Amino acid sequence: DTEVTQTPKHLVMGMTNKKSLKCEQHMGHRAMYWYKQKAKKPPELMFVYSYEKLSINESVPSRFSPECPNSSLLNLHLHALQPEDSALYLCASSQDLPTDTQYFGPGTRLTVL
Amino acid sequence: GEDVEQSLFLSVREGDSSVINCTYTDSSSTYLYWYKQEPGAGLQLLTYIFSNMDMKQDQRLTVLLNKKDKHLSLRIADTQTGDSAIYFCAEIFSGSARQLTFGSGTQLTVLP
């Protein structure tokens, strides 16, 4: 089973709202990732958690706040977003080595009004 | 720094073979990947090749790696309309600390 699940599939929010994106995997992977993808572009790495600790933050604005409550779950908390933050947000996971294959979820399509 | 390049578009007739090309600059790449993305969907891992291999075949997919020219290709045999998607080449290398470097993606259109 190489499944990563994400909820919700679609999210529309105003600039003053607070919302969260969720990601789950049950493959025993110890690294989890958040990517942002604009239309027709490759994914851009935002955050990496390794063994539930934040290991990479690619200079992401503080209106995006990641959380890794346990080894299977990854959240992305959103607050005071801008319209340019509208994108597909992808979660991925991999086993414990830095070069291990990353498996992606279906994504959450976020629209900020 | 590392860079991965792909052509943006490819059109083929149904039943023909498709060849999607990718070039990369980092000679210390460990793994090279092909991901498929259908409209509105996430990235589906198609196949990958370790940098000490020249070729990998998996059903209709053949990956060729030319390390000297830093060139990677994905051949899809008997291309079907369901193969229409964006195909991303990606690399990861030993010094990357888990960072995949993606190409720009190739939009494959399969014509009936």
XYZ file of C-alpha atoms in Angstrom:
225
model
C 0.000 0.000 0.000
C 1.550 3.295 -1.110
C -1.347 5.566 -0.250
C -1.159 9.060 1.147
C -4.547 10.626 1.888
C -5.378 14.327 2.137
C -8.445 16.183 3.342
C -10.265 18.203 2.271
C -10.086 17.804 -1.510
C -11.178 21.389 -2.049
C -11.137 24.400 0.278
C -12.351 27.945 -0.264
C -11.473 30.479 2.401
C -11.460 34.188 2.981
C -8.359 36.137 3.889
C -9.400 36.372 7.551
C -10.247 32.697 8.009
C -8.282 30.015 9.835
C -8.338 26.536 8.334
C -6.226 23.374 8.354
C -5.159 20.854 5.751
C -4.643 17.257 6.843
C -2.465 14.467 5.522
C -2.197 10.847 6.641
C -0.087 7.838 5.711
C 0.043 4.321 7.159
C 3.125 3.058 5.372
C 5.403 3.471 8.377
C 7.221 6.325 6.669
C 9.228 8.630 8.926
C 9.477 11.671 6.677
C 6.550 13.814 5.549
C 6.459 16.819 3.246
C 4.292 19.755 2.213
C 4.550 21.082 -1.345
C 2.769 23.968 -3.070
C 1.959 23.656 -6.766
C 0.717 26.396 -9.048
C -1.028 25.499 -12.297
C 1.223 24.001 -14.986
C 4.288 24.291 -12.709
C 6.286 21.688 -10.783
C 5.714 21.338 -7.037
C 7.710 23.607 -4.730
C 8.887 22.240 -1.402
C 7.563 24.075 1.671
C 8.332 21.927 4.734
C 9.909 18.595 5.636
C 9.368 16.654 8.849
C 11.758 13.875 9.710
C 10.924 11.667 12.715
C 8.229 14.206 13.683
C 10.722 17.086 13.841
C 10.752 19.977 11.396
C 13.935 19.578 9.369
C 13.382 21.907 6.417
C 11.428 25.165 6.158
C 11.911 26.702 2.742
C 11.440 30.294 3.907
C 7.681 29.902 3.944
C 5.638 32.864 5.304
C 4.418 32.454 8.874
C 0.781 32.425 7.731
C 1.525 28.753 6.950
C 2.153 26.721 10.102
C 2.970 22.993 9.856
C 2.385 20.465 12.599
C 3.282 16.785 12.883
C 1.277 15.320 15.793
C 2.600 11.782 15.201
C 4.464 9.774 12.598
C 1.321 9.160 10.513
C -0.211 12.627 10.487
C 0.806 15.978 9.069
C -1.218 19.174 9.269
C -0.843 22.560 7.639
C -2.555 25.382 9.529
C -3.565 28.383 7.446
C -4.254 31.887 8.715
C -4.577 35.278 7.029
C -3.767 33.919 3.600
C -3.510 36.006 0.451
C -5.169 35.332 -2.939
C -1.735 34.432 -4.372
C -1.637 31.497 -1.934
C -4.340 29.802 -4.013
C -2.759 26.581 -5.309
C -2.764 22.805 -5.055
C -1.162 21.731 -1.773
C 0.441 18.318 -1.946
C 1.550 16.113 0.903
C 4.172 13.398 0.421
C 5.881 10.814 2.573
C 8.998 8.670 2.368
C 10.909 6.184 4.470
C 13.716 7.312 6.697
C 16.663 7.869 4.337
C 17.056 11.275 2.624
C 17.125 9.663 -0.818
C 14.080 7.444 -0.298
C 11.262 7.647 -2.813
C 8.545 10.202 -2.081
C 4.913 9.168 -2.498
C 2.381 11.916 -3.034
C -1.207 12.374 -1.954
C -4.004 13.646 -4.233
C -3.681 17.208 -2.962
C -5.992 19.884 -1.593
C -7.115 22.542 -4.051
C -7.100 25.807 -2.065
C -8.801 28.985 -3.230
C -8.321 32.175 -1.216
C -10.891 34.884 -1.890
C 23.155 24.491 -8.470
C 21.186 21.544 -9.765
C 18.863 21.958 -12.712
C 16.482 19.605 -14.515
C 15.119 20.468 -17.956
C 12.297 19.024 -20.031
C 10.531 20.043 -23.204
C 7.093 21.474 -22.442
C 4.860 19.675 -24.934
C 4.598 16.384 -26.805
C 1.767 15.125 -29.039
C 1.497 11.555 -30.294
C -1.118 9.412 -32.026
C -2.850 6.692 -30.064
C -0.970 3.421 -30.465
C 2.373 5.102 -31.215
C 5.307 5.230 -28.800
C 5.980 8.379 -26.781
C 9.446 9.443 -25.720
C 9.761 12.126 -23.059
C 13.238 13.516 -22.491
C 14.936 15.103 -19.513
C 18.409 16.479 -18.889
C 19.951 17.118 -15.500
C 23.111 18.808 -14.349
C 24.017 17.171 -11.054
C 26.333 14.233 -11.602
C 25.891 13.073 -8.016
C 22.213 12.212 -8.575
C 21.288 9.095 -6.681
C 17.796 8.376 -7.994
C 15.915 9.752 -10.980
C 12.135 9.599 -11.056
C 9.225 9.925 -13.420
C 5.948 11.155 -11.964
C 2.637 11.465 -13.827
C 0.044 14.121 -12.996
C -3.440 14.017 -14.466
C -5.589 17.177 -14.379
C -6.631 18.088 -10.845
C -4.786 15.133 -9.321
C -1.659 14.545 -7.258
C 1.625 13.129 -8.520
C 1.661 9.426 -9.282
C 5.036 7.707 -9.118
C 5.493 5.891 -12.428
C 8.992 4.528 -12.148
C 12.480 5.371 -10.995
C 16.013 4.396 -11.836
C 19.090 4.264 -9.669
C 22.014 6.199 -11.025
C 24.182 3.092 -11.513
C 21.651 1.596 -13.953
C 21.353 2.218 -17.700
C 17.864 0.938 -18.333
C 14.743 -0.163 -16.516
C 11.639 -1.693 -18.067
C 8.236 -1.990 -16.440
C 5.408 -3.186 -18.703
C 4.828 -0.373 -21.248
C 7.419 1.913 -19.658
C 11.122 1.951 -20.477
C 13.534 4.314 -18.759
C 16.938 4.959 -20.321
C 19.735 6.737 -18.474
C 22.804 8.123 -20.238
C 25.058 9.232 -17.416
C 27.725 10.637 -19.711
C 25.267 13.068 -21.310
C 23.169 13.420 -18.131
C 20.113 12.469 -20.171
C 17.073 10.540 -18.973
C 14.181 9.395 -21.136
C 10.826 7.742 -20.591
C 9.384 5.676 -23.417
C 5.708 4.731 -23.287
C 4.840 1.944 -25.708
C 1.385 1.738 -27.336
C 0.358 5.139 -25.955
C -3.305 5.395 -24.953
C -5.599 8.376 -24.390
C -5.393 7.658 -20.652
C -1.681 8.454 -20.834
C -2.479 12.115 -21.537
C -1.043 13.986 -18.558
C 1.916 16.065 -17.396
C 5.060 14.008 -16.824
C 7.660 15.308 -14.381
C 11.234 14.162 -14.298
C 12.841 14.575 -10.867
C 16.160 13.855 -9.261
C 17.443 13.465 -5.758
C 21.102 13.392 -4.888
C 23.059 12.412 -1.869
C 23.639 15.959 -0.684
C 20.052 17.084 -1.113
C 18.676 16.381 2.376
C 15.419 14.994 0.943
C 14.910 17.692 -1.670
C 13.548 16.509 -4.984
C 14.492 18.709 -7.915
C 11.730 18.672 -10.534
C 11.825 19.467 -14.205
C 9.222 21.836 -15.609
C 7.004 18.956 -16.741
C 6.070 17.728 -20.228
C 2.426 17.909 -21.280
C 1.717 14.720 -23.247
C -1.343 14.867 -25.507
C -2.507 11.627 -27.109
C -4.514 12.167 -30.277
C -7.125 9.609 -31.412
